[in-house]
Coordinates of C-alpha atoms in Angstrom, one line a residue:
Chain A
M1 CA 4.9 46.0 9.0
K2 CA 3.5 48.3 5.4
K3 CA 0.7 47.1 5.8
S4 CA 0.3 47.6 9.9
N5 CA 1.4 51.1 9.5
S6 CA -1.4 52.1 7.4
S7 CA -4.1 50.5 9.4
S8 CA -3.2 52.2 12.4
A9 CA -3.4 55.4 10.6
E10 CA -6.6 54.7 9.7
Q11 CA -7.8 53.9 13.0
L12 CA -6.5 57.5 13.7
N13 CA -8.1 58.8 11.2
T14 CA -11.3 57.4 12.2
N15 CA -10.7 58.3 15.5
A16 CA -10.6 62.2 14.4
N17 CA -13.3 61.6 12.5
E18 CA -15.6 60.4 15.5
D19 CA -14.4 63.2 17.2
S20 CA -15.0 65.9 15.2
R21 CA -18.6 65.1 14.1
G22 CA -21.9 64.5 15.8
H23 CA -23.0 61.2 17.3
L24 CA -26.0 60.8 15.0
Q25 CA -23.5 61.6 11.4
V26 CA -21.1 59.2 13.2
A27 CA -23.9 56.1 13.9
D28 CA -24.6 56.7 10.0
K29 CA -20.3 56.4 8.6
K30 CA -19.6 53.7 11.0
P31 CA -21.3 50.6 8.7
R32 CA -19.7 51.9 5.5
Y33 CA -16.3 52.5 7.2
K34 CA -16.6 48.7 8.8
K35 CA -17.6 47.3 5.3
K36 CA -14.7 48.7 3.8
R37 CA -12.2 47.3 6.7
M38 CA -13.5 44.2 6.5
K39 CA -12.8 44.0 3.1
S40 CA -9.5 44.8 3.2
Q41 CA -9.0 42.2 6.4
K42 CA -10.5 39.5 3.9
F43 CA -7.9 40.2 1.3
R44 CA -5.3 40.5 4.0
E45 CA -6.8 36.9 5.3
A46 CA -6.1 35.7 1.4
A47 CA -3.1 36.9 1.0
T48 CA -1.4 35.7 4.4
G49 CA -3.4 32.4 3.6
Y50 CA -1.1 31.8 0.3
F51 CA 1.2 33.2 1.9
F52 CA 1.6 30.3 4.2
L53 CA 0.1 27.4 1.7
A54 CA 2.0 29.0 -1.6
P55 CA 5.9 26.9 -0.6
A56 CA 4.2 23.5 -0.2
L57 CA 1.4 24.4 -3.2
I58 CA 4.7 25.0 -5.1
L59 CA 6.3 22.3 -4.2
L60 CA 4.0 20.0 -4.6
G61 CA 3.0 20.7 -8.3
I62 CA 6.5 20.8 -8.8
F63 CA 7.3 17.6 -7.7
L64 CA 4.9 15.2 -7.5
L65 CA 1.6 17.0 -9.7
Y66 CA 4.0 17.5 -12.9
P67 CA 6.0 14.0 -12.6
M68 CA 2.4 12.8 -12.9
G69 CA 1.7 14.9 -16.2
A70 CA 5.0 14.0 -17.6
A71 CA 4.1 10.0 -16.7
F72 CA 0.9 10.4 -18.6
Y73 CA 2.6 12.1 -21.0
Y74 CA 5.5 9.8 -21.4
S75 CA 3.4 6.9 -21.6
F76 CA 2.0 8.2 -25.0
T77 CA 5.6 8.3 -26.5
D78 CA 8.9 6.6 -27.1
F79 CA 10.8 8.5 -24.8
Y80 CA 14.7 7.0 -24.6
I81 CA 16.7 8.1 -21.8
L82 CA 19.6 8.3 -24.3
T83 CA 17.7 10.2 -26.9
P84 CA 16.1 12.5 -25.3
N85 CA 15.6 15.2 -28.0
D86 CA 14.2 12.4 -30.3
V87 CA 10.8 11.9 -28.7
S88 CA 7.9 11.0 -30.6
F89 CA 3.8 10.4 -29.9
I90 CA 3.5 6.4 -31.0
G91 CA -0.6 7.1 -28.9
F92 CA -1.4 3.6 -27.5
E93 CA 1.5 1.7 -28.6
N94 CA 3.1 1.5 -25.3
F95 CA -0.4 -0.1 -23.9
S96 CA -1.2 -2.3 -26.3
Y97 CA 2.5 -3.3 -25.8
I98 CA 1.8 -4.6 -22.3
L99 CA -1.1 -6.9 -23.4
S100 CA 1.3 -9.1 -25.2
D101 CA 4.2 -8.2 -22.5
A102 CA 5.2 -12.3 -21.1
E103 CA 7.2 -10.2 -18.0
F104 CA 5.1 -7.6 -17.0
R105 CA 2.1 -10.1 -16.7
Q106 CA 4.1 -12.9 -15.0
A107 CA 5.6 -9.4 -12.7
F108 CA 1.8 -8.6 -12.1
W109 CA 0.8 -11.8 -11.1
N110 CA 3.5 -12.2 -8.8
T111 CA 2.8 -8.9 -7.2
V112 CA -1.4 -9.6 -7.1
Y113 CA -0.2 -13.4 -5.2
F114 CA 2.1 -11.4 -2.5
A115 CA -0.5 -8.8 -2.2
V116 CA -3.7 -11.9 -1.7
I117 CA -1.7 -13.4 0.8
V118 CA 0.1 -11.0 2.6
V119 CA -3.0 -8.9 3.5
P120 CA -5.2 -11.0 5.4
V121 CA -2.0 -12.8 7.0
Q122 CA -0.6 -9.8 8.3
L123 CA -3.7 -8.6 9.3
A124 CA -4.6 -11.7 11.4
V125 CA -0.9 -11.7 12.8
A126 CA -1.6 -7.8 14.0
L127 CA -4.7 -8.5 15.4
G128 CA -3.6 -11.7 17.0
L129 CA -0.9 -10.1 18.8
A130 CA -2.6 -7.5 20.1
L131 CA -5.8 -9.4 21.3
L132 CA -2.7 -11.4 23.1
I133 CA -1.2 -8.9 24.6
N134 CA -4.4 -6.6 25.4
K135 CA -4.7 -8.1 29.0
K136 CA -3.4 -7.7 32.3
I137 CA -0.3 -10.4 32.2
R138 CA 3.1 -9.9 33.4
F139 CA 5.8 -9.4 31.1
R140 CA 3.4 -7.2 29.0
V141 CA 5.6 -4.1 28.4
F142 CA 8.3 -6.7 27.4
F143 CA 6.0 -8.6 24.9
R144 CA 4.9 -5.3 23.2
T145 CA 8.4 -4.6 22.0
A146 CA 9.1 -7.7 21.2
F147 CA 6.9 -8.1 18.8
F148 CA 7.1 -4.3 17.8
S149 CA 11.3 -5.0 17.7
P150 CA 11.3 -5.8 13.4
V151 CA 9.5 -2.9 12.6
V152 CA 12.5 -1.0 14.1
M153 CA 14.6 -2.2 11.4
S154 CA 14.3 -1.0 7.4
L155 CA 13.2 -3.4 5.1
V156 CA 17.0 -3.3 3.2
V157 CA 17.9 -4.1 7.0
V158 CA 15.8 -7.0 6.9
S159 CA 16.0 -8.4 3.7
I160 CA 19.7 -8.5 4.1
L161 CA 19.4 -10.2 7.6
W162 CA 16.6 -13.1 6.2
T163 CA 18.7 -13.8 2.9
F164 CA 21.5 -14.8 5.8
M165 CA 18.8 -16.7 7.7
Y166 CA 18.1 -18.5 4.2
N167 CA 21.1 -19.4 3.1
P168 CA 20.7 -22.7 1.7
N169 CA 23.9 -24.6 2.5
E170 CA 24.3 -22.6 5.9
G171 CA 21.4 -20.7 6.8
L172 CA 20.1 -19.9 10.6
I173 CA 16.8 -21.5 9.3
N174 CA 18.4 -25.0 8.1
E175 CA 20.6 -25.3 10.9
L176 CA 17.4 -24.4 13.1
L177 CA 15.6 -27.4 10.9
G178 CA 18.3 -29.9 10.8
L179 CA 18.0 -30.0 14.6
F180 CA 14.5 -31.3 14.2
G181 CA 15.2 -33.7 11.1
I182 CA 13.8 -31.5 8.8
P183 CA 16.0 -31.7 5.3
A184 CA 17.3 -28.9 4.1
Q185 CA 15.1 -26.2 1.8
P186 CA 16.3 -24.0 -0.9
F187 CA 14.2 -21.1 0.2
L188 CA 15.3 -18.0 -2.0
N189 CA 16.9 -20.6 -4.6
S190 CA 13.2 -22.2 -5.3
P191 CA 10.8 -20.8 -7.9
D192 CA 8.0 -22.4 -5.8
Q193 CA 9.9 -21.3 -2.5
A194 CA 11.1 -17.5 -3.1
M195 CA 8.0 -16.0 -3.0
N196 CA 6.6 -17.7 -0.1
S197 CA 10.1 -16.9 1.9
I198 CA 9.5 -13.6 1.1
I199 CA 6.0 -13.4 2.2
V200 CA 6.7 -15.0 5.5
M201 CA 9.7 -12.4 5.7
S202 CA 7.1 -9.2 5.0
V203 CA 5.0 -10.2 7.7
W204 CA 7.3 -10.6 10.4
Q205 CA 9.1 -7.6 9.6
G206 CA 5.1 -5.4 9.4
A207 CA 2.8 -7.1 12.0
G208 CA 4.2 -5.6 14.8
F209 CA 3.6 -1.9 13.6
Q210 CA -0.3 -3.1 12.7
M211 CA -0.6 -4.5 16.5
M212 CA 0.4 -1.0 17.6
I213 CA -2.4 0.4 15.8
F214 CA -4.8 -2.5 16.7
L215 CA -3.9 -2.3 20.7
A216 CA -4.8 1.6 20.3
G217 CA -8.1 0.6 18.9
L218 CA -8.8 -1.5 21.5
Q219 CA -8.3 1.0 24.4
N220 CA -10.5 2.9 22.9
I221 CA -13.3 0.6 23.3
P222 CA -15.5 1.6 26.0
T223 CA -15.5 -0.9 29.1
H224 CA -19.0 -0.1 30.1
L225 CA -19.9 -2.4 26.6
Y226 CA -17.9 -5.5 28.1
E227 CA -19.3 -4.6 31.4
A228 CA -22.9 -4.3 29.9
A229 CA -22.2 -8.0 27.5
D230 CA -21.1 -9.7 31.3
I231 CA -24.9 -8.1 32.9
D232 CA -26.3 -10.2 29.7
G233 CA -24.3 -13.6 29.9
A234 CA -22.2 -13.0 27.3
S235 CA -19.3 -15.5 26.7
K236 CA -15.7 -14.4 25.6
W237 CA -16.6 -15.3 21.9
Q238 CA -19.7 -13.4 21.7
K239 CA -18.2 -10.4 23.5
F240 CA -15.0 -11.4 20.7
L241 CA -17.9 -11.0 17.7
N242 CA -19.9 -8.1 19.1
V243 CA -18.0 -5.7 21.1
T244 CA -14.8 -6.3 19.6
L245 CA -14.8 -6.8 16.1
P246 CA -17.2 -4.0 15.3
G247 CA -15.3 -1.1 17.9
L248 CA -12.1 -2.2 15.8
R249 CA -13.9 -2.0 12.7
N250 CA -12.7 1.5 11.1
I251 CA -9.1 0.9 12.3
A252 CA -9.1 -2.4 10.3
L253 CA -10.0 -0.8 7.6
F254 CA -7.7 1.6 7.7
I255 CA -5.0 -1.1 8.2
F256 CA -6.7 -3.1 5.8
I257 CA -6.3 -0.3 2.9
T258 CA -2.6 0.6 3.9
I259 CA -1.9 -2.9 4.3
T260 CA -2.8 -3.9 0.6
I261 CA -1.3 -0.3 -0.9
A262 CA 1.7 -1.3 0.6
A263 CA 2.3 -4.8 -1.1
F264 CA 1.2 -3.7 -4.4
K265 CA 4.4 -1.5 -4.1
L266 CA 6.8 -4.8 -3.2
L267 CA 9.7 -4.0 -4.3
V268 CA 12.8 -3.7 -1.8
Q269 CA 12.6 -7.5 -1.1
P270 CA 13.0 -9.0 -4.2
M271 CA 15.6 -6.7 -5.5
I272 CA 18.0 -7.1 -2.7
M273 CA 17.0 -11.2 -1.9
T274 CA 16.4 -12.8 -5.5
Q275 CA 16.9 -9.8 -8.2
G276 CA 13.7 -11.2 -8.9
G277 CA 14.5 -14.2 -9.5
P278 CA 14.5 -17.2 -9.8
L279 CA 12.4 -18.0 -13.5
G280 CA 11.2 -14.3 -12.1
T281 CA 9.1 -15.6 -9.9
T282 CA 9.8 -12.9 -7.4
K283 CA 9.8 -10.0 -9.9
S284 CA 7.3 -7.4 -8.8
L285 CA 5.3 -5.0 -10.6
V286 CA 7.3 -2.0 -8.9
Y287 CA 10.7 -3.7 -10.3
H288 CA 9.5 -4.7 -13.7
I289 CA 8.8 -0.7 -14.2
Y290 CA 12.3 -0.1 -12.5
E291 CA 14.4 -2.1 -14.5
T292 CA 12.4 -0.7 -18.1
G293 CA 12.8 2.7 -16.7
F294 CA 16.5 2.6 -15.3
N295 CA 18.2 -0.5 -17.3
Y296 CA 16.9 -0.1 -20.5
R297 CA 15.8 3.5 -20.2
D298 CA 12.9 3.2 -22.1
V299 CA 11.1 5.9 -20.2
G300 CA 8.0 5.6 -22.6
Y301 CA 7.1 1.6 -22.3
A302 CA 8.3 2.1 -17.9
S303 CA 5.7 5.6 -17.7
A304 CA 2.9 3.5 -19.6
M305 CA 3.0 0.5 -17.0
A306 CA 3.6 2.9 -14.2
V307 CA 0.3 4.1 -15.3
V308 CA -1.1 1.3 -15.6
F309 CA 0.1 0.6 -12.2
T310 CA -1.1 3.4 -10.3
V311 CA -4.8 3.2 -12.1
I312 CA -4.8 -0.8 -10.3
V313 CA -4.1 0.7 -7.0
L314 CA -6.7 3.3 -7.2
A315 CA -9.2 0.5 -8.7
V316 CA -7.9 -1.7 -5.5
T317 CA -8.3 0.8 -3.1
I318 CA -11.7 2.0 -4.3
I319 CA -13.6 -1.6 -4.8
Q320 CA -12.0 -2.3 -1.0
R321 CA -14.1 1.2 -0.3
M322 CA -17.2 0.2 -2.2
L323 CA -16.9 -3.6 -0.2
T324 CA -16.4 -2.5 3.5
R325 CA -19.0 0.5 3.3
E326 CA -21.3 -2.0 2.1
E327 CA -20.5 -4.2 4.7
G328 CA -21.1 -1.3 7.5
G329 CA -24.5 -0.8 6.2
V330 CA -25.5 -4.5 6.5
Chain B
M1 CA -12.2 -13.3 34.0
K2 CA -10.6 -15.9 36.8
Q3 CA -8.0 -18.3 34.7
T4 CA -7.1 -21.6 35.4
L5 CA -3.5 -22.9 35.5
T6 CA -3.2 -24.9 32.2
Q7 CA -4.5 -21.8 30.4
K8 CA -1.9 -19.6 31.6
I9 CA 1.1 -22.0 31.1
I10 CA -0.7 -22.4 27.5
L11 CA -0.7 -18.3 27.2
Y12 CA 2.7 -17.3 28.0
V13 CA 4.0 -20.7 26.4
T14 CA 2.4 -18.9 23.4
L15 CA 4.1 -16.1 23.8
S16 CA 6.9 -17.2 24.8
I17 CA 7.2 -18.9 21.2
I18 CA 6.4 -15.6 19.5
T19 CA 9.1 -13.9 20.6
V20 CA 11.3 -16.2 19.8
I21 CA 10.0 -15.8 16.6
F22 CA 10.4 -12.4 16.5
L23 CA 12.9 -11.1 18.4
F24 CA 15.8 -13.8 17.6
P25 CA 16.4 -12.7 14.4
L26 CA 17.6 -9.3 15.9
I27 CA 19.2 -11.1 18.7
W28 CA 21.3 -12.9 16.2
M29 CA 22.2 -10.3 14.2
L30 CA 23.4 -8.2 17.0
V31 CA 25.4 -11.1 18.7
S32 CA 26.7 -12.4 14.9
S33 CA 28.2 -9.3 15.0
M34 CA 30.6 -9.2 17.3
K35 CA 31.9 -13.0 16.3
N36 CA 34.4 -14.3 13.9
E37 CA 33.6 -16.1 10.8
F38 CA 34.3 -19.6 12.2
Q39 CA 32.4 -19.0 15.5
I40 CA 29.1 -18.2 13.8
F41 CA 29.1 -21.2 11.7
R42 CA 29.8 -23.2 14.7
D43 CA 27.3 -21.7 16.8
M44 CA 24.4 -22.0 14.1
T45 CA 23.2 -25.6 15.1
S46 CA 22.5 -24.5 18.7
L47 CA 21.4 -21.9 21.3
K48 CA 24.5 -20.2 21.5
A49 CA 23.7 -18.5 17.8
F50 CA 21.5 -16.6 20.0
L51 CA 24.1 -15.6 22.6
P52 CA 27.2 -13.3 22.6
P53 CA 30.7 -15.3 22.4
L54 CA 32.5 -15.3 25.8
P55 CA 35.3 -12.6 26.4
S56 CA 37.7 -15.2 25.9
E57 CA 36.6 -15.9 22.4
V58 CA 36.5 -12.9 21.7
E59 CA 40.3 -11.4 19.4
G60 CA 40.6 -8.5 19.0
G61 CA 37.5 -7.1 21.3
Y62 CA 33.8 -7.5 20.7
F63 CA 34.0 -4.4 18.5
H64 CA 36.2 -5.7 16.1
N65 CA 33.8 -6.4 13.0
Y66 CA 32.5 -2.5 13.6
V67 CA 36.1 -1.1 12.8
E68 CA 36.7 -3.5 9.6
A69 CA 33.3 -2.8 8.6
F70 CA 34.2 0.7 8.8
Q71 CA 37.7 0.1 7.2
R72 CA 36.3 -1.3 4.2
V73 CA 33.9 0.7 3.1
D74 CA 33.4 4.5 4.2
L75 CA 30.4 3.6 6.0
M76 CA 30.6 6.9 8.3
R77 CA 29.6 8.9 4.8
Y78 CA 27.1 7.1 4.3
I79 CA 25.8 7.5 7.5
V80 CA 26.7 11.7 6.9
N81 CA 24.5 11.7 4.0
S82 CA 21.7 9.9 5.4
L83 CA 22.1 12.2 8.4
I84 CA 21.9 15.3 5.7
Y85 CA 19.1 13.7 3.6
T86 CA 16.9 12.8 6.4
I87 CA 17.4 15.9 9.0
G88 CA 17.2 18.6 5.5
I89 CA 13.8 17.1 4.5
I90 CA 12.7 17.1 8.3
I91 CA 14.1 20.5 8.9
L92 CA 12.4 22.0 5.5
G93 CA 9.5 19.7 5.7
L94 CA 8.2 21.2 9.0
I95 CA 8.5 24.7 8.0
V96 CA 7.4 24.0 5.2
N97 CA 4.1 21.6 5.8
S98 CA 3.2 23.5 9.1
M99 CA 2.6 26.6 7.3
A100 CA 0.6 25.1 4.7
G101 CA -1.5 22.9 7.6
Y102 CA -1.7 26.4 9.5
A103 CA -3.0 28.4 6.6
L104 CA -5.8 25.3 5.5
A105 CA -7.3 25.4 9.2
R106 CA -7.0 29.2 10.6
F107 CA -7.6 31.2 6.9
K108 CA -10.6 32.0 4.9
F109 CA -9.8 32.1 1.4
P110 CA -10.5 31.7 -2.2
L111 CA -10.3 28.1 -3.6
A112 CA -9.3 26.9 0.4
G113 CA -11.3 23.8 -0.1
F114 CA -10.1 22.9 -3.2
W115 CA -6.6 22.9 -2.3
L116 CA -7.3 20.7 0.2
G117 CA -9.0 18.3 -1.4
V118 CA -5.8 18.4 -4.2
I119 CA -3.5 17.7 -1.7
I120 CA -5.8 14.9 0.0
A121 CA -6.4 13.5 -3.6
T122 CA -2.4 13.6 -3.9
L123 CA -2.1 11.3 -0.8
I124 CA -3.7 8.4 -3.0
I125 CA -0.3 8.8 -5.9
P126 CA 1.7 6.0 -5.2
P127 CA 5.4 7.2 -5.2
E128 CA 6.5 4.6 -7.1
S129 CA 4.4 5.9 -10.4
I130 CA 6.3 8.9 -10.7
F131 CA 9.7 8.1 -9.8
L132 CA 11.2 7.9 -13.5
P133 CA 9.8 11.6 -14.5
L134 CA 10.8 13.0 -11.4
Y135 CA 13.9 11.4 -11.7
V136 CA 14.0 13.2 -15.2
L137 CA 13.1 16.1 -14.0
V138 CA 15.9 16.7 -11.4
Y139 CA 17.9 15.4 -13.8
D140 CA 17.4 18.2 -16.2
L141 CA 17.8 20.8 -13.5
G142 CA 21.6 19.4 -13.0
W143 CA 20.5 18.1 -9.3
V144 CA 21.9 14.4 -10.0
N145 CA 24.2 13.5 -7.6
T146 CA 23.3 16.5 -5.2
Y147 CA 21.8 16.7 -1.6
T148 CA 19.4 19.1 -3.4
G149 CA 18.2 16.2 -5.6
L150 CA 17.6 14.2 -2.9
I151 CA 16.0 16.4 -0.4
V152 CA 13.6 18.8 -2.4
P153 CA 11.5 16.8 -3.8
F154 CA 10.1 15.3 -0.4
I155 CA 10.3 18.7 1.3
A156 CA 6.3 19.1 0.8
N157 CA 4.7 16.1 2.3
A158 CA 0.6 16.1 2.1
F159 CA 0.1 13.7 4.8
A160 CA 2.2 16.2 7.1
I161 CA 0.3 18.8 5.8
F162 CA -3.0 17.2 6.8
L163 CA -1.5 16.0 10.5
F164 CA -0.7 19.6 10.5
R165 CA -4.3 20.9 9.8
Q166 CA -5.8 18.1 12.2
F167 CA -3.8 19.5 15.1
F168 CA -4.1 23.2 14.3
L169 CA -7.9 22.7 13.8
D170 CA -8.0 22.5 17.3
F171 CA -5.6 25.0 18.5
P172 CA -7.0 27.2 21.1
R173 CA -7.9 31.0 18.7
E174 CA -8.4 33.1 22.1
L175 CA -4.3 33.2 21.8
E176 CA -3.9 34.1 18.8
E177 CA -6.8 36.6 18.9
A178 CA -4.8 38.2 22.1
A179 CA -1.5 38.6 19.9
K180 CA -3.4 40.0 17.3
I181 CA -4.5 42.4 19.8
D182 CA -1.2 43.2 21.3
G183 CA 0.0 44.2 17.1
C184 CA 1.5 41.0 16.7
S185 CA 1.6 39.9 12.7
Q186 CA 0.4 36.9 11.3
I187 CA 3.7 35.5 10.7
G188 CA 4.9 36.6 14.0
I189 CA 2.0 34.6 15.7
F190 CA 2.4 31.6 13.7
F191 CA 6.3 31.2 14.7
R192 CA 6.4 32.9 18.4
I193 CA 2.7 32.0 19.6
V194 CA 1.5 28.7 17.8
V195 CA 4.8 27.0 16.7
P196 CA 5.8 26.8 20.4
L197 CA 2.6 25.6 21.5
S198 CA 2.5 22.2 19.2
K199 CA 5.6 20.1 20.2
P200 CA 3.5 17.5 19.9
V201 CA 2.7 17.4 16.4
F202 CA 5.8 19.0 15.3
A203 CA 7.8 15.6 17.3
T204 CA 5.3 13.5 15.3
V205 CA 5.9 14.3 11.9
A206 CA 9.2 14.9 12.3
I207 CA 9.7 11.3 13.5
V208 CA 7.7 10.2 11.3
L209 CA 9.7 11.9 8.2
F210 CA 12.8 10.7 9.8
I211 CA 11.4 7.0 9.6
N212 CA 10.4 7.2 6.4
H213 CA 13.2 8.9 4.8
W214 CA 15.9 7.3 7.3
N215 CA 14.5 4.0 5.5
D216 CA 14.5 5.4 2.4
F217 CA 15.4 3.2 -0.7
L218 CA 14.2 4.0 -4.2
W219 CA 14.6 7.6 -4.5
P220 CA 18.6 7.5 -3.1
L221 CA 19.6 4.4 -5.4
V222 CA 18.2 6.3 -8.4
V223 CA 19.3 9.7 -7.9
A224 CA 22.5 9.3 -6.0
S225 CA 24.4 6.7 -7.7
D226 CA 27.9 8.3 -6.8
E227 CA 29.7 6.6 -4.4
S228 CA 30.0 9.5 -2.3
M229 CA 26.3 10.4 -2.2
R230 CA 25.1 6.9 -1.3
T231 CA 22.9 6.8 1.5
I232 CA 23.4 4.0 4.6
Q233 CA 20.5 1.4 3.1
I234 CA 22.1 2.0 -0.6
G235 CA 25.7 1.5 0.9
L236 CA 24.6 -1.9 3.0
Q237 CA 24.0 -3.6 0.2
Y238 CA 28.1 -3.4 -0.6
F239 CA 28.8 -5.6 1.9
M240 CA 26.3 -8.5 0.8
N241 CA 27.4 -8.2 -3.1
D242 CA 31.0 -7.7 -2.9
P243 CA 33.2 -10.8 -1.9
P244 CA 34.5 -11.7 0.1
I245 CA 31.5 -11.8 2.1
R246 CA 31.9 -11.7 5.4
W247 CA 29.0 -12.4 7.5
G248 CA 30.2 -10.7 10.9
Q249 CA 31.1 -7.6 9.0
V250 CA 27.6 -7.8 7.2
M251 CA 26.0 -8.2 10.3
A252 CA 27.6 -5.4 11.7
A253 CA 27.3 -3.0 9.3
L254 CA 23.5 -3.8 9.3
T255 CA 23.5 -3.3 13.0
V256 CA 24.9 0.2 12.6
A257 CA 22.0 1.5 9.8
T258 CA 19.9 0.2 12.5
I259 CA 21.1 2.2 16.0
P260 CA 19.5 5.5 15.0
M261 CA 15.8 3.9 14.7
L262 CA 16.4 2.0 17.4
I263 CA 17.0 5.5 19.4
I264 CA 13.8 7.6 18.1
F265 CA 11.8 4.0 18.9
T266 CA 13.4 3.7 22.3
F267 CA 12.4 7.7 23.0
L268 CA 9.8 9.2 21.0
Q269 CA 7.9 5.7 20.1
R270 CA 5.0 7.3 22.0
Y271 CA 4.4 10.3 19.6
Y272 CA 5.4 8.6 16.7
V273 CA 2.3 5.7 17.1
Q274 CA 0.2 9.1 18.7
G275 CA 0.3 10.3 15.4
L276 CA -0.9 7.0 13.4
T277 CA -3.6 5.9 15.5
H278 CA -4.6 9.9 15.2
T279 CA -5.2 9.8 11.0
G280 CA -6.3 5.2 12.1
S281 CA -9.3 6.6 13.8
K282 CA -10.0 9.9 11.5
N283 CA -10.5 7.6 8.5

């Protein structure tokens, strides 16, 4: 309020000056006045900008950047939650321990296995679903809603629901398999099947979401490209390869990277369905970090693993960006 | 584009099979939540598993499992906690992030580009990698088992800021200029003119925030360990882990936890998909 008052006073002043002086003089003075006003206006714009931006910046600084730095710092210490006042710097000890930690290694490979299977399968399923219903078919909205429906449930809900479906003794899936004469499977109780069971469920839960994004992408491909291809006598398969796929490239890339990052964050499914078992075959990286930090309270070591985890996620993202960029160049 | 009859049949059979795979677990959950334990296991070997119980079979009404679930655990409390948590983040998040997005879209000030870069860079940080030090921080602040501890760390959201910025970049400047001439202050311009005309982006961000935080697991698990502070996603595990495990009650509790999401998606799905595809194509 104050500012606007003073500026209107200035304005009045200017008018008075202009009135009392000759035209030539006014013309002489005007630019200088403008400059001054522009300067204060600039300052005011900056102040307003920071006023609008500050709350978010402060919050991000305290609750995102600071913890990020803290994780980095803790990773070089023996910070133990129960003795927060007795923290000493131990150099790279935590990091060298990672190399000899069999549990970390297992969790790492479990996570990689999960990602390597889930990412291409989910991408393919999502694209397949989108292509199937991107036509003039009857009940299109019904099918789309059906494929999308698992997305509506949270990972926790889905994990609990599928634990009951996977129940080896009286679960829905074994009962249905029994109808076809297939013997009951152990699913989550077997070291060989547990991770695969989680993978099937994860794809089922997530694919509908990416299908929606693909559908939007398909609708953005200009129809005249297809018409041109028709005139050239292109087959369906050729049209798919030369019009549809290139048209979806950016969206597929976006989905590819988001699914990969999400896959590396695997936590809820094993935590609820298997508690990391049997024999640690479903323990994921984030789960291992969580246990080390909250069950064993070893913040120092857990932070070191969190730093490694962040580096892995960043590396994967960067490698994917580079690979896909090269492809685009060819 | 002519299709032969066989092609058509193959297409619809494929679609139907996929529909069964995608829809039946959900239907099983809904239907089982209305049955008693005996009926759930009896029906599992036939298609009846996906059909609601006959009115003559139901004792104590279709919702007896729901009543029991609410009696056994303080589900209502968990739901209220979840609502406070999500709505708190939505309201404060909309204000803080829209202001930040507006600042980055409209004003010229020193380091503006730098801050935009920082905000976008934070998108890459996996939240999972900072939850331990974040917990230590919230613990030191004395916010463990409080709504403050649940909500405040997640008000500022880089993704939301980015969405708002993209939207405000396309916002017609003329309206703001006109208001400025009328003597409206910048804050006034933003809250009285820009915000009311930006409903779509506010809806999108609100829905994204709702879905993310209604489904949140890790942070509430860590910070709201006290039973009275549990959110619904954490509370659900009780039905699974504490005997006696009643399948009907489990399914009822799962259904209850899904209802708000169902409502959001049924009525507002458009905004959600719009928002995400928008960012998808821009990246």
